[in-house]
Amino acid sequence: MDEMDTSFTKEDSSVFVTARNALQLANRPSSMPGREGERNTILEFVKDHLTRGQTGNVLYIAGLPGVGKTATVMQVIKDLDLQAKSNTQSPNPIPKFHFIEINGMKLTDPYQVFPIIHKRVIHKKKEKIAPLQAYEQLDRKFKISKKNIPAIVLLDEFDLIMGKKQRVVYNLLEWTMRKNSNLGIIAIANTINLPEILMPRVQSRLGLRKLIFKSYTRPQIENIIAARLNDLDAFDAD
């Protein structure tokens, strides 16, 4: 029996490392095969908020970890941001907008969301501001100012931001109800029935827009793997 060739070049190693990285769940691909329907729903929601500016624009997205919830949202935001920067001559242009991504796992206190939003919407310099002061300035701006740039806040790991009394979440959602705030919220969590267990006053602000990401089917998983490895020469279609 011929001996197996076990030679492994640096080039081979580089290709396989790249392939491994491409398949990591944390990797955000440029496209999301199998999520076309969900993508269209999110795209419609965000475009409607940016172009019509109605109040109460909140979308709740739920599904198991690893089913593409955050990646699909980020793809939509990226595409719309490019449109906003390039289609100023279009008859129906996408206006420039703020996008603020907040992940509950990275917060030690729910009230930290206010300085994060404040930095993007009001004060973009690096000076720190206390959560209460940030909240008060944002609250005043969303109440008085009539020329607020449209903003989309992504609250990832939404359940970790709620807190026991759900005050932070209520305040965020209440801002979307103000006519001049121009604020829209996309809340993402793993729990499908989370809205039903919120306090009544928070439920009333969250609204009824819900998008459920179901688990991938086997063909969808195969398409995802193929798409992520498409640019590599180490593998063929078989």
Tab-separated table of C-alpha atoms in Angstrom:
chain	number	residue	atom	x	y	z
A	1	MET	CA	0.000	0.000	0.000
A	2	ASP	CA	1.293	3.410	-0.924
A	3	GLU	CA	2.019	5.718	1.960
A	4	MET	CA	-0.337	8.663	2.376
A	5	ASP	CA	1.161	12.011	1.505
A	6	THR	CA	1.039	13.958	4.739
A	7	SER	CA	2.896	17.016	3.502
A	8	PHE	CA	1.115	20.202	4.516
A	9	THR	CA	2.304	23.525	3.173
A	10	LYS	CA	1.900	26.930	4.759
A	11	GLU	CA	-0.437	27.811	1.894
A	12	ASP	CA	-2.643	24.808	2.707
A	13	SER	CA	-2.698	25.850	6.359
A	14	SER	CA	-3.685	29.388	5.453
A	15	VAL	CA	-6.597	28.197	3.307
A	16	PHE	CA	-7.978	25.932	6.022
A	17	VAL	CA	-7.626	28.618	8.680
A	18	THR	CA	-9.545	30.988	6.426
A	19	ALA	CA	-12.214	28.322	5.900
A	20	ARG	CA	-12.490	27.736	9.647
A	21	ASN	CA	-12.902	31.444	10.287
A	22	ALA	CA	-15.535	31.723	7.561
A	23	LEU	CA	-17.629	29.059	9.284
A	24	GLN	CA	-17.514	30.644	12.731
A	25	LEU	CA	-20.933	31.681	14.069
A	26	ALA	CA	-19.472	35.044	15.054
A	27	ASN	CA	-18.534	35.746	11.442
A	28	ARG	CA	-21.016	38.056	9.721
A	29	PRO	CA	-21.288	37.058	6.043
A	30	SER	CA	-22.151	39.498	3.262
A	31	SER	CA	-25.288	37.520	2.411
A	32	MET	CA	-27.687	35.265	4.322
A	33	PRO	CA	-28.913	32.322	2.203
A	34	GLY	CA	-32.226	30.953	3.434
A	35	ARG	CA	-33.257	34.198	5.136
A	36	GLU	CA	-34.626	36.069	2.137
A	37	GLY	CA	-38.146	36.314	3.592
A	38	GLU	CA	-36.941	37.529	6.984
A	39	ARG	CA	-34.567	39.982	5.294
A	40	ASN	CA	-37.416	41.479	3.260
A	41	THR	CA	-39.528	41.931	6.404
A	42	ILE	CA	-36.703	43.749	8.192
A	43	LEU	CA	-35.905	45.809	5.098
A	44	GLU	CA	-39.525	46.892	4.780
A	45	PHE	CA	-39.649	47.854	8.465
A	46	VAL	CA	-36.473	49.940	8.376
A	47	LYS	CA	-37.269	51.632	5.054
A	48	ASP	CA	-40.755	52.478	6.280
A	49	HIS	CA	-39.302	54.068	9.398
A	50	LEU	CA	-36.652	56.045	7.530
A	51	THR	CA	-38.942	57.358	4.821
A	52	ARG	CA	-42.269	57.810	6.606
A	53	GLY	CA	-41.217	58.553	10.180
A	54	GLN	CA	-44.315	57.193	11.894
A	55	THR	CA	-44.443	56.710	15.652
A	56	GLY	CA	-44.246	53.392	17.472
A	57	ASN	CA	-41.782	51.794	15.073
A	58	VAL	CA	-40.661	48.733	17.033
A	59	LEU	CA	-39.849	45.278	15.645
A	60	TYR	CA	-39.293	42.277	17.925
A	61	ILE	CA	-37.185	39.462	16.459
A	62	ALA	CA	-36.910	36.068	18.161
A	63	GLY	CA	-35.326	32.709	17.447
A	64	LEU	CA	-32.748	30.235	18.703
A	65	PRO	CA	-29.079	31.262	18.849
A	66	GLY	CA	-27.218	30.913	15.555
A	67	VAL	CA	-30.184	31.244	13.182
A	68	GLY	CA	-29.025	34.511	11.627
A	69	LYS	CA	-31.091	37.129	13.466
A	70	THR	CA	-28.395	39.722	14.073
A	71	ALA	CA	-26.490	38.997	10.859
A	72	THR	CA	-29.625	39.540	8.768
A	73	VAL	CA	-30.360	42.861	10.469
A	74	MET	CA	-26.776	44.008	9.949
A	75	GLN	CA	-26.930	43.099	6.269
A	76	VAL	CA	-30.062	45.211	5.822
A	77	ILE	CA	-28.530	48.163	7.673
A	78	LYS	CA	-25.328	47.952	5.632
A	79	ASP	CA	-27.249	47.944	2.345
A	80	LEU	CA	-29.443	50.885	3.357
A	81	ASP	CA	-26.462	52.844	4.629
A	82	LEU	CA	-24.807	52.471	1.224
A	83	GLN	CA	-28.011	53.624	-0.462
A	84	ALA	CA	-28.279	56.626	1.852
A	85	LYS	CA	-24.757	57.691	0.895
A	86	SER	CA	-25.154	57.194	-2.844
A	87	ASN	CA	-28.749	57.798	-4.005
A	88	THR	CA	-29.314	61.457	-3.168
A	89	GLN	CA	-30.595	61.998	-6.728
A	90	SER	CA	-33.104	59.152	-6.508
A	91	PRO	CA	-36.823	60.086	-6.590
A	92	ASN	CA	-37.284	58.126	-3.333
A	93	PRO	CA	-33.922	58.452	-1.584
A	94	ILE	CA	-33.019	56.781	1.681
A	95	PRO	CA	-32.140	59.597	4.104
A	96	LYS	CA	-28.961	59.532	6.132
A	97	PHE	CA	-29.586	57.913	9.488
A	98	HIS	CA	-28.007	56.978	12.794
A	99	PHE	CA	-27.558	53.293	13.580
A	100	ILE	CA	-26.782	52.331	17.164
A	101	GLU	CA	-26.005	48.687	17.948
A	102	ILE	CA	-26.284	47.707	21.615
A	103	ASN	CA	-25.618	44.196	22.901
A	104	GLY	CA	-27.000	43.388	26.334
A	105	MET	CA	-24.175	40.932	27.005
A	106	LYS	CA	-21.646	43.773	26.853
A	107	LEU	CA	-23.438	45.899	29.454
A	108	THR	CA	-22.904	45.683	33.197
A	109	ASP	CA	-25.988	47.838	33.814
A	110	PRO	CA	-29.040	48.392	31.561
A	111	TYR	CA	-28.766	52.154	32.105
A	112	GLN	CA	-25.557	52.149	30.058
A	113	VAL	CA	-27.695	52.193	26.929
A	114	PHE	CA	-28.366	55.907	27.397
A	115	PRO	CA	-24.736	57.107	27.091
A	116	ILE	CA	-24.286	54.860	24.037
A	117	ILE	CA	-27.286	56.387	22.261
A	118	HIS	CA	-26.340	59.875	23.460
A	119	LYS	CA	-22.880	59.579	21.898
A	120	ARG	CA	-24.331	58.871	18.440
A	121	VAL	CA	-27.370	61.129	18.501
A	122	ILE	CA	-26.193	64.195	20.434
A	123	HIS	CA	-22.528	64.295	21.371
A	124	LYS	CA	-20.072	62.324	19.255
A	125	LYS	CA	-16.949	63.286	21.184
A	126	LYS	CA	-15.254	60.861	23.566
A	127	GLU	CA	-16.122	62.617	26.819
A	128	LYS	CA	-18.015	60.318	29.171
A	129	ILE	CA	-21.464	61.224	30.418
A	130	ALA	CA	-23.444	59.750	33.309
A	131	PRO	CA	-26.420	57.558	32.361
A	132	LEU	CA	-28.961	59.832	34.091
A	133	GLN	CA	-27.584	62.943	32.396
A	134	ALA	CA	-27.572	61.173	29.037
A	135	TYR	CA	-31.179	60.088	29.553
A	136	GLU	CA	-32.326	63.610	30.478
A	137	GLN	CA	-30.685	65.176	27.422
A	138	LEU	CA	-32.077	62.539	25.087
A	139	ASP	CA	-35.526	62.833	26.639
A	140	ARG	CA	-35.494	66.585	26.117
A	141	LYS	CA	-34.241	66.272	22.543
A	142	PHE	CA	-36.883	63.713	21.561
A	143	LYS	CA	-39.575	65.864	23.146
A	144	ILE	CA	-38.641	69.299	21.776
A	145	SER	CA	-36.489	69.005	18.652
A	146	LYS	CA	-38.341	68.798	15.330
A	147	LYS	CA	-35.322	68.042	13.143
A	148	ASN	CA	-34.050	64.770	14.527
A	149	ILE	CA	-32.147	62.620	12.050
A	150	PRO	CA	-33.827	59.197	11.733
A	151	ALA	CA	-32.254	56.642	14.054
A	152	ILE	CA	-32.457	52.871	14.361
A	153	VAL	CA	-31.423	51.298	17.673
A	154	LEU	CA	-30.640	47.586	17.638
A	155	LEU	CA	-31.129	46.063	21.088
A	156	ASP	CA	-29.452	42.664	20.838
A	157	GLU	CA	-29.911	40.244	23.749
A	158	PHE	CA	-32.956	42.336	24.594
A	159	ASP	CA	-33.859	40.275	27.663
A	160	LEU	CA	-30.556	41.250	29.330
A	161	ILE	CA	-31.379	44.934	28.941
A	162	MET	CA	-34.809	44.757	30.577
A	163	GLY	CA	-33.861	44.699	34.262
A	164	LYS	CA	-36.294	43.813	37.047
A	165	LYS	CA	-38.467	46.924	36.810
A	166	GLN	CA	-38.038	47.280	33.032
A	167	ARG	CA	-37.671	51.058	33.323
A	168	VAL	CA	-34.912	51.370	30.717
A	169	VAL	CA	-36.836	49.366	28.155
A	170	TYR	CA	-40.009	51.335	28.839
A	171	ASN	CA	-38.224	54.658	28.356
A	172	LEU	CA	-36.648	53.519	25.095
A	173	LEU	CA	-39.946	52.269	23.720
A	174	GLU	CA	-41.791	55.355	24.940
A	175	TRP	CA	-39.443	57.552	22.901
A	176	THR	CA	-40.565	55.792	19.718
A	177	MET	CA	-44.117	57.006	20.436
A	178	ARG	CA	-43.107	60.663	20.263
A	179	LYS	CA	-43.939	62.397	17.021
A	180	ASN	CA	-40.600	64.178	16.636
A	181	SER	CA	-38.217	61.525	17.946
A	182	ASN	CA	-37.703	59.766	14.577
A	183	LEU	CA	-36.570	56.760	16.590
A	184	GLY	CA	-37.088	53.137	15.596
A	185	ILE	CA	-36.113	50.069	17.610
A	186	ILE	CA	-35.262	46.505	16.623
A	187	ALA	CA	-35.190	44.214	19.667
A	188	ILE	CA	-33.631	40.758	19.363
A	189	ALA	CA	-33.848	37.883	21.844
A	190	ASN	CA	-33.921	34.090	21.904
A	191	THR	CA	-37.280	33.850	23.710
A	192	ILE	CA	-40.276	33.837	21.387
A	193	ASN	CA	-42.873	34.666	24.051
A	194	LEU	CA	-40.825	37.371	25.788
A	195	PRO	CA	-43.285	40.177	24.874
A	196	GLU	CA	-46.080	38.280	26.633
A	197	ILE	CA	-44.239	38.250	29.966
A	198	LEU	CA	-43.350	41.936	29.989
A	199	MET	CA	-45.100	44.374	32.279
A	200	PRO	CA	-48.367	45.645	30.749
A	201	ARG	CA	-47.118	49.197	30.250
A	202	VAL	CA	-44.020	47.874	28.423
A	203	GLN	CA	-46.153	45.520	26.309
A	204	SER	CA	-48.264	48.455	25.181
A	205	ARG	CA	-45.150	50.218	23.886
A	206	LEU	CA	-43.553	47.172	22.297
A	207	GLY	CA	-46.451	46.715	19.905
A	208	LEU	CA	-47.436	43.677	17.881
A	209	ARG	CA	-44.729	43.489	15.208
A	210	LYS	CA	-42.933	40.186	15.689
A	211	LEU	CA	-40.616	38.252	13.385
A	212	ILE	CA	-39.693	34.649	14.217
A	213	PHE	CA	-36.540	33.077	12.810
A	214	LYS	CA	-37.120	29.329	12.557
A	215	SER	CA	-34.290	26.804	12.706
A	216	TYR	CA	-32.457	26.150	9.449
A	217	THR	CA	-33.410	23.149	7.350
A	218	ARG	CA	-30.688	20.798	6.109
A	219	PRO	CA	-30.711	22.241	2.540
A	220	GLN	CA	-30.422	25.745	3.976
A	221	ILE	CA	-27.420	24.719	6.085
A	222	GLU	CA	-25.757	23.206	3.022
A	223	ASN	CA	-26.345	26.422	1.073
A	224	ILE	CA	-24.918	28.519	3.915
A	225	ILE	CA	-21.739	26.426	4.109
A	226	ALA	CA	-21.331	26.546	0.326
A	227	ALA	CA	-21.822	30.317	0.294
A	228	ARG	CA	-19.267	30.921	3.042
A	229	LEU	CA	-16.664	28.751	1.300
A	230	ASN	CA	-17.472	30.006	-2.173
A	231	ASP	CA	-14.439	32.265	-2.444
A	232	LEU	CA	-11.952	29.607	-1.346
A	233	ASP	CA	-10.081	27.384	-3.814
A	234	ALA	CA	-9.630	24.545	-1.341
A	235	PHE	CA	-13.071	23.030	-1.895
A	236	ASP	CA	-15.222	22.189	-4.883
A	237	ALA	CA	-19.014	21.906	-5.154
A	238	ASP	CA	-18.918	18.180	-4.324
